[in-house]
Amino acid sequence: MLGRINHIAIAVPNLTAAAMPYRNLGAKVSSAQPLPEHGVTAVFVEFDNTRVELLEPLGENSPIAGFLRNNPFGGMHHICYEVADILAARDRAVALGLRVIGDGAPKIGAHGKPVLFLHPKDFSGTLTELEQI
Amino acid sequence: MLGRINHIAIAVPNLTAAAMPYRNLGAKVSSAQPLPEHGVTAVFVEFDNTRVELLEPLGENSPIAGFLRNNPFGGMHHICYEVADILAARDRAVALGLRVIGDGAPKIGAHGKPVLFLHPKDFSGTLTELEQI
């Protein structure tokens, strides 16, 4: 059911500083893309097989603000896996006793696709996103 | 210079519990592989494009013991990027002012290839491994 790893997200206090080492080491680094409806500004770092997303808080209610209060220098925030059917994936996760964050209804994520998040306590401390591709 | 993402490592207090959700969600999960020379027991979770490595401490001087003291439920530990030439990669990193952990000499990593680690403070809190492939 879990397909490709779509991206690894890193929450950062400063996108310019965060992007610099990747750019300097020859990775393909996007410009900063404000995503106000998701409370972040994102820089996408493309590798041959998958992507790192650098996320800086944007606005008052950013979903990564709390993480950065606890990790002021930044840190790995979540891993996103692709699934073919987000509702089937959610139902299987729930049947396995895995906790879906929020009300269980998929939201439209930063890539315009349906996503949901599974609780880090069920993944040894790793927040886990599922995205329908 | 940075090539594919070779793996994302997650430090976990208990491999059996950590592997279960991945296996139950249909990922290809290896048996537990003790790597005493690296101070960990590893489970490899294979996805179509890259791999998650679940790492449990092994022995008295495990390199992930301190991380698990700070994060007793586990958490994302590092990202590993493939490079063609580990010495050239190290020299470029050093020339950029990035800090190499240890004495700067590559070590043989858990896959039998030369590796080194770059300091998380230079990657917005993300420990970054380079592995010569």
mmCIF file of C-alpha atoms in Angstrom:
data_model
loop_
_atom_site.group_PDB
_atom_site.id
_atom_site.type_symbol
_atom_site.label_atom_id
_atom_site.label_comp_id
_atom_site.label_asym_id
_atom_site.label_seq_id
_atom_site.Cartn_x
_atom_site.Cartn_y
_atom_site.Cartn_z
ATOM 1 C CA MET A 1 0.000 0.000 0.000
ATOM 2 C CA LEU A 2 2.834 2.410 0.836
ATOM 3 C CA GLY A 3 4.360 3.428 -2.476
ATOM 4 C CA ARG A 4 7.270 5.748 -3.154
ATOM 5 C CA ILE A 5 8.681 8.134 -0.586
ATOM 6 C CA ASN A 6 7.349 11.408 -1.982
ATOM 7 C CA HIS A 7 9.431 13.706 0.209
ATOM 8 C CA ILE A 8 11.181 14.220 3.502
ATOM 9 C CA ALA A 9 10.164 17.487 5.176
ATOM 10 C CA ILE A 10 12.577 19.523 7.278
ATOM 11 C CA ALA A 11 11.250 22.413 9.374
ATOM 12 C CA VAL A 12 13.713 25.310 9.363
ATOM 13 C CA PRO A 13 13.868 28.725 11.021
ATOM 14 C CA ASN A 14 15.372 30.417 7.943
ATOM 15 C CA LEU A 15 14.887 29.183 4.385
ATOM 16 C CA THR A 16 17.776 31.110 2.872
ATOM 17 C CA ALA A 17 20.283 29.650 5.314
ATOM 18 C CA ALA A 18 18.679 26.212 5.103
ATOM 19 C CA ALA A 19 18.837 26.033 1.306
ATOM 20 C CA MET A 20 22.436 27.192 1.021
ATOM 21 C CA PRO A 21 24.335 23.960 1.751
ATOM 22 C CA TYR A 22 22.163 21.954 -0.622
ATOM 23 C CA ARG A 23 22.633 24.489 -3.385
ATOM 24 C CA ASN A 24 26.365 24.690 -2.714
ATOM 25 C CA LEU A 25 26.659 20.904 -2.844
ATOM 26 C CA GLY A 26 25.097 20.867 -6.296
ATOM 27 C CA ALA A 27 21.499 19.924 -5.595
ATOM 28 C CA LYS A 28 18.633 21.393 -7.624
ATOM 29 C CA VAL A 29 16.998 23.929 -5.303
ATOM 30 C CA SER A 30 13.738 25.748 -6.118
ATOM 31 C CA SER A 31 12.930 29.328 -5.278
ATOM 32 C CA ALA A 32 10.979 29.944 -2.065
ATOM 33 C CA GLN A 33 7.273 29.296 -2.599
ATOM 34 C CA PRO A 34 4.823 30.866 -0.143
ATOM 35 C CA LEU A 35 1.919 28.517 0.597
ATOM 36 C CA PRO A 36 -0.208 30.691 2.896
ATOM 37 C CA GLU A 37 -3.086 28.221 2.998
ATOM 38 C CA HIS A 38 -0.646 25.684 4.494
ATOM 39 C CA GLY A 39 1.123 28.093 6.843
ATOM 40 C CA VAL A 40 4.562 27.552 5.328
ATOM 41 C CA THR A 41 6.959 28.864 2.764
ATOM 42 C CA ALA A 42 8.636 25.925 0.999
ATOM 43 C CA VAL A 43 11.879 25.324 -0.867
ATOM 44 C CA PHE A 44 11.976 22.073 -2.841
ATOM 45 C CA VAL A 45 15.323 20.296 -3.110
ATOM 46 C CA GLU A 46 15.186 17.732 -5.913
ATOM 47 C CA PHE A 47 17.314 14.594 -5.966
ATOM 48 C CA ASP A 48 17.309 11.866 -8.583
ATOM 49 C CA ASN A 49 14.933 9.634 -6.657
ATOM 50 C CA THR A 50 13.028 11.833 -4.223
ATOM 51 C CA ARG A 51 12.805 15.298 -2.693
ATOM 52 C CA VAL A 52 13.573 17.206 0.468
ATOM 53 C CA GLU A 53 11.144 19.984 1.375
ATOM 54 C CA LEU A 54 12.475 22.797 3.525
ATOM 55 C CA LEU A 55 9.576 24.449 5.365
ATOM 56 C CA GLU A 56 9.641 27.815 7.126
ATOM 57 C CA PRO A 57 6.627 29.004 9.135
ATOM 58 C CA LEU A 58 4.350 31.508 7.402
ATOM 59 C CA GLY A 59 1.650 33.457 9.224
ATOM 60 C CA GLU A 60 0.239 33.194 12.710
ATOM 61 C CA ASN A 61 -0.999 29.625 12.775
ATOM 62 C CA SER A 62 1.732 27.704 11.037
ATOM 63 C CA PRO A 63 1.515 23.935 11.631
ATOM 64 C CA ILE A 64 5.294 23.835 12.156
ATOM 65 C CA ALA A 65 5.515 26.708 14.667
ATOM 66 C CA GLY A 66 5.281 24.401 17.668
ATOM 67 C CA PHE A 67 7.930 22.075 16.279
ATOM 68 C CA LEU A 68 10.311 24.999 15.834
ATOM 69 C CA ARG A 69 9.659 26.224 19.358
ATOM 70 C CA ASN A 70 10.856 22.809 20.546
ATOM 71 C CA ASN A 71 13.618 22.599 17.911
ATOM 72 C CA PRO A 72 14.729 26.196 17.329
ATOM 73 C CA PHE A 73 17.518 25.224 14.927
ATOM 74 C CA GLY A 74 15.142 23.114 12.850
ATOM 75 C CA GLY A 75 14.955 19.382 12.256
ATOM 76 C CA MET A 76 13.378 16.561 10.297
ATOM 77 C CA HIS A 77 9.616 16.983 10.551
ATOM 78 C CA HIS A 78 7.920 14.176 8.595
ATOM 79 C CA ILE A 79 8.180 11.568 5.837
ATOM 80 C CA CYS A 80 5.538 11.456 3.104
ATOM 81 C CA TYR A 81 4.582 8.190 1.367
ATOM 82 C CA GLU A 82 2.529 7.947 -1.791
ATOM 83 C CA VAL A 83 -0.640 5.862 -1.799
ATOM 84 C CA ALA A 84 -2.999 5.080 -4.646
ATOM 85 C CA ASP A 85 -6.217 5.599 -2.662
ATOM 86 C CA ILE A 86 -6.158 7.849 0.400
ATOM 87 C CA LEU A 87 -9.496 6.629 1.767
ATOM 88 C CA ALA A 88 -8.531 2.962 1.442
ATOM 89 C CA ALA A 89 -5.180 3.782 3.062
ATOM 90 C CA ARG A 90 -6.890 5.604 5.930
ATOM 91 C CA ASP A 91 -9.328 2.752 6.508
ATOM 92 C CA ARG A 92 -6.522 0.197 6.559
ATOM 93 C CA ALA A 93 -4.490 2.346 8.954
ATOM 94 C CA VAL A 94 -7.470 2.740 11.278
ATOM 95 C CA ALA A 95 -8.217 -0.994 11.126
ATOM 96 C CA LEU A 96 -4.598 -1.594 12.201
ATOM 97 C CA GLY A 97 -5.085 0.678 15.206
ATOM 98 C CA LEU A 98 -2.938 3.479 13.789
ATOM 99 C CA ARG A 99 -4.051 6.960 14.772
ATOM 100 C CA VAL A 100 -5.005 9.426 12.063
ATOM 101 C CA ILE A 101 -4.436 13.045 13.109
ATOM 102 C CA GLY A 102 -7.501 15.267 13.061
ATOM 103 C CA ASP A 103 -10.988 14.164 12.051
ATOM 104 C CA GLY A 104 -9.832 11.501 9.599
ATOM 105 C CA ALA A 105 -10.959 13.418 6.529
ATOM 106 C CA PRO A 106 -8.154 13.899 3.981
ATOM 107 C CA LYS A 107 -7.148 17.506 3.361
ATOM 108 C CA ILE A 108 -5.721 18.984 0.187
ATOM 109 C CA GLY A 109 -1.960 19.163 0.756
ATOM 110 C CA ALA A 110 0.724 21.499 -0.487
ATOM 111 C CA HIS A 111 0.909 19.681 -3.856
ATOM 112 C CA GLY A 112 -2.839 19.949 -4.462
ATOM 113 C CA LYS A 113 -3.406 16.265 -3.665
ATOM 114 C CA PRO A 114 -5.370 14.648 -0.801
ATOM 115 C CA VAL A 115 -3.221 13.960 2.255
ATOM 116 C CA LEU A 116 -3.517 12.853 5.838
ATOM 117 C CA PHE A 117 -1.099 12.420 8.702
ATOM 118 C CA LEU A 118 -0.567 9.401 10.943
ATOM 119 C CA HIS A 119 0.482 9.960 14.547
ATOM 120 C CA PRO A 120 4.215 9.860 15.302
ATOM 121 C CA LYS A 121 3.575 7.725 18.388
ATOM 122 C CA ASP A 122 2.606 4.858 16.090
ATOM 123 C CA PHE A 123 5.794 5.254 13.999
ATOM 124 C CA SER A 124 8.502 5.413 16.671
ATOM 125 C CA GLY A 125 8.461 9.192 16.801
ATOM 126 C CA THR A 126 8.149 9.846 13.067
ATOM 127 C CA LEU A 127 5.232 11.916 11.823
ATOM 128 C CA THR A 128 4.031 10.075 8.713
ATOM 129 C CA GLU A 129 2.122 11.678 5.850
ATOM 130 C CA LEU A 130 0.165 9.756 3.220
ATOM 131 C CA GLU A 131 -0.476 11.480 -0.105
ATOM 132 C CA GLN A 132 -2.741 10.204 -2.853
ATOM 133 C CA ILE A 133 -0.890 10.261 -6.167
ATOM 134 C CA MET B 1 27.543 16.337 -6.171
ATOM 135 C CA LEU B 2 24.736 15.061 -3.959
ATOM 136 C CA GLY B 3 23.217 12.095 -5.760
ATOM 137 C CA ARG B 4 20.288 9.927 -4.739
ATOM 138 C CA ILE B 5 18.888 9.818 -1.237
ATOM 139 C CA ASN B 6 20.206 6.437 -0.141
ATOM 140 C CA HIS B 7 18.142 6.151 3.032
ATOM 141 C CA ILE B 8 16.391 7.945 5.857
ATOM 142 C CA ALA B 9 17.426 6.578 9.260
ATOM 143 C CA ILE B 10 15.012 6.427 12.187
ATOM 144 C CA ALA B 11 16.337 5.635 15.666
ATOM 145 C CA VAL B 12 13.890 3.447 17.572
ATOM 146 C CA PRO B 13 13.744 1.965 21.068
ATOM 147 C CA ASN B 14 12.234 -1.334 19.870
ATOM 148 C CA LEU B 15 12.693 -2.747 16.383
ATOM 149 C CA THR B 16 9.810 -5.184 16.519
ATOM 150 C CA ALA B 17 7.311 -2.481 17.408
ATOM 151 C CA ALA B 18 8.910 -0.030 14.981
ATOM 152 C CA ALA B 19 8.752 -2.402 12.003
ATOM 153 C CA MET B 20 5.159 -3.462 12.559
ATOM 154 C CA PRO B 21 3.234 -0.529 10.989
ATOM 155 C CA TYR B 22 5.415 -0.586 7.872
ATOM 156 C CA ARG B 23 4.929 -4.326 7.457
ATOM 157 C CA ASN B 24 1.207 -4.029 8.110
ATOM 158 C CA LEU B 25 0.906 -1.255 5.531
ATOM 159 C CA GLY B 26 2.460 -3.519 2.905
ATOM 160 C CA ALA B 27 6.079 -2.345 2.791
ATOM 161 C CA LYS B 28 8.920 -4.807 2.216
ATOM 162 C CA VAL B 29 10.567 -5.171 5.631
ATOM 163 C CA SER B 30 13.820 -7.069 6.213
ATOM 164 C CA SER B 31 14.632 -9.228 9.190
ATOM 165 C CA ALA B 32 16.599 -7.573 12.007
ATOM 166 C CA GLN B 33 20.296 -7.439 11.176
ATOM 167 C CA PRO B 34 22.756 -7.000 14.056
ATOM 168 C CA LEU B 35 25.668 -4.742 13.062
ATOM 169 C CA PRO B 36 27.799 -4.881 16.217
ATOM 170 C CA GLU B 37 30.678 -2.945 14.662
ATOM 171 C CA HIS B 38 28.237 -0.064 14.126
ATOM 172 C CA GLY B 39 26.472 -0.327 17.471
ATOM 173 C CA VAL B 40 23.031 -0.908 15.987
ATOM 174 C CA THR B 41 20.620 -3.593 14.924
ATOM 175 C CA ALA B 42 18.940 -2.530 11.674
ATOM 176 C CA VAL B 43 15.707 -3.310 9.882
ATOM 177 C CA PHE B 44 15.601 -2.148 6.261
ATOM 178 C CA VAL B 45 12.248 -0.982 4.890
ATOM 179 C CA GLU B 46 12.376 -0.897 1.094
ATOM 180 C CA PHE B 47 10.250 1.425 -0.999
ATOM 181 C CA ASP B 48 10.237 1.751 -4.771
ATOM 182 C CA ASN B 49 12.612 4.699 -4.811
ATOM 183 C CA THR B 50 14.533 4.644 -1.514
ATOM 184 C CA ARG B 51 14.747 3.030 1.898
ATOM 185 C CA VAL B 52 14.002 3.689 5.541
ATOM 186 C CA GLU B 53 16.430 2.198 8.041
ATOM 187 C CA LEU B 54 15.109 1.498 11.514
ATOM 188 C CA LEU B 55 18.007 1.457 13.983
ATOM 189 C CA GLU B 56 17.942 0.081 17.529
ATOM 190 C CA PRO B 57 20.972 0.512 19.810
ATOM 191 C CA LEU B 58 23.245 -2.524 20.151
ATOM 192 C CA GLY B 59 25.952 -2.788 22.787
ATOM 193 C CA GLU B 60 27.386 -0.305 25.253
ATOM 194 C CA ASN B 61 28.616 2.444 22.935
ATOM 195 C CA SER B 62 25.867 2.735 20.370
ATOM 196 C CA PRO B 63 26.093 5.967 18.363
ATOM 197 C CA ILE B 64 22.315 6.382 18.681
ATOM 198 C CA ALA B 65 22.107 5.867 22.464
ATOM 199 C CA GLY B 66 22.332 9.590 23.222
ATOM 200 C CA PHE B 67 19.681 10.428 20.636
ATOM 201 C CA LEU B 68 17.297 7.930 22.228
ATOM 202 C CA ARG B 69 17.957 9.331 25.697
ATOM 203 C CA ASN B 70 16.774 12.684 24.338
ATOM 204 C CA ASN B 71 14.004 11.117 22.231
ATOM 205 C CA PRO B 72 12.902 8.029 24.168
ATOM 206 C CA PHE B 73 10.101 7.171 21.722
ATOM 207 C CA GLY B 74 12.480 7.396 18.752
ATOM 208 C CA GLY B 75 12.642 9.806 15.851
ATOM 209 C CA MET B 76 14.216 10.649 12.530
ATOM 210 C CA HIS B 77 17.986 10.499 12.972
ATOM 211 C CA HIS B 78 19.661 11.310 9.653
ATOM 212 C CA ILE B 79 19.390 11.470 5.861
ATOM 213 C CA CYS B 80 22.043 9.753 3.717
ATOM 214 C CA TYR B 81 22.981 11.064 0.269
ATOM 215 C CA GLU B 82 25.024 9.161 -2.279
ATOM 216 C CA VAL B 83 28.188 10.725 -3.663
ATOM 217 C CA ALA B 84 30.556 9.426 -6.338
ATOM 218 C CA ASP B 85 33.783 10.340 -4.499
ATOM 219 C CA ILE B 86 33.715 10.667 -0.721
ATOM 220 C CA LEU B 87 37.059 12.487 -0.495
ATOM 221 C CA ALA B 88 36.097 15.029 -3.142
ATOM 222 C CA ALA B 89 32.749 15.485 -1.376
ATOM 223 C CA ARG B 90 34.470 16.010 1.970
ATOM 224 C CA ASP B 91 36.891 18.532 0.522
ATOM 225 C CA ARG B 92 34.089 20.482 -1.109
ATOM 226 C CA ALA B 93 32.073 20.444 2.115
ATOM 227 C CA VAL B 94 35.058 21.678 4.118
ATOM 228 C CA ALA B 95 35.796 24.389 1.551
ATOM 229 C CA LEU B 96 32.179 25.549 1.965
ATOM 230 C CA GLY B 97 32.674 25.817 5.723
ATOM 231 C CA LEU B 98 30.520 22.779 6.494
ATOM 232 C CA ARG B 99 31.647 20.799 9.527
ATOM 233 C CA VAL B 100 32.591 17.153 9.108
ATOM 234 C CA ILE B 101 32.024 15.120 12.269
ATOM 235 C CA GLY B 102 35.106 13.408 13.685
ATOM 236 C CA ASP B 103 38.587 13.577 12.205
ATOM 237 C CA GLY B 104 37.417 13.973 8.610
ATOM 238 C CA ALA B 105 38.542 10.510 7.552
ATOM 239 C CA PRO B 106 35.729 8.475 5.960
ATOM 240 C CA LYS B 107 34.726 5.358 7.873
ATOM 241 C CA ILE B 108 33.302 2.160 6.455
ATOM 242 C CA GLY B 109 29.550 2.396 7.005
ATOM 243 C CA ALA B 110 26.867 -0.190 7.621
ATOM 244 C CA HIS B 111 26.662 -1.033 3.891
ATOM 245 C CA GLY B 112 30.420 -1.639 3.587
ATOM 246 C CA LYS B 113 30.969 1.673 1.776
ATOM 247 C CA PRO B 114 32.932 4.766 2.863
ATOM 248 C CA VAL B 115 30.794 7.292 4.715
ATOM 249 C CA LEU B 116 31.103 10.490 6.681
ATOM 250 C CA PHE B 117 28.685 12.695 8.557
ATOM 251 C CA LEU B 118 28.148 16.448 8.266
ATOM 252 C CA HIS B 119 27.121 18.409 11.338
ATOM 253 C CA PRO B 120 23.376 18.975 11.845
ATOM 254 C CA LYS B 121 24.023 22.614 12.776
ATOM 255 C CA ASP B 122 24.995 23.254 9.143
ATOM 256 C CA PHE B 123 21.792 21.585 7.842
ATOM 257 C CA SER B 124 19.095 23.238 9.975
ATOM 258 C CA GLY B 125 19.149 20.470 12.560
ATOM 259 C CA THR B 126 19.444 17.516 10.168
ATOM 260 C CA LEU B 127 22.360 15.130 10.584
ATOM 261 C CA THR B 128 23.549 14.472 7.024
ATOM 262 C CA GLU B 129 25.456 11.374 5.930
ATOM 263 C CA LEU B 130 27.404 11.096 2.677
ATOM 264 C CA GLU B 131 28.045 7.614 1.298
ATOM 265 C CA GLN B 132 30.303 6.769 -1.609
ATOM 266 C CA ILE B 133 28.424 4.546 -4.063
#
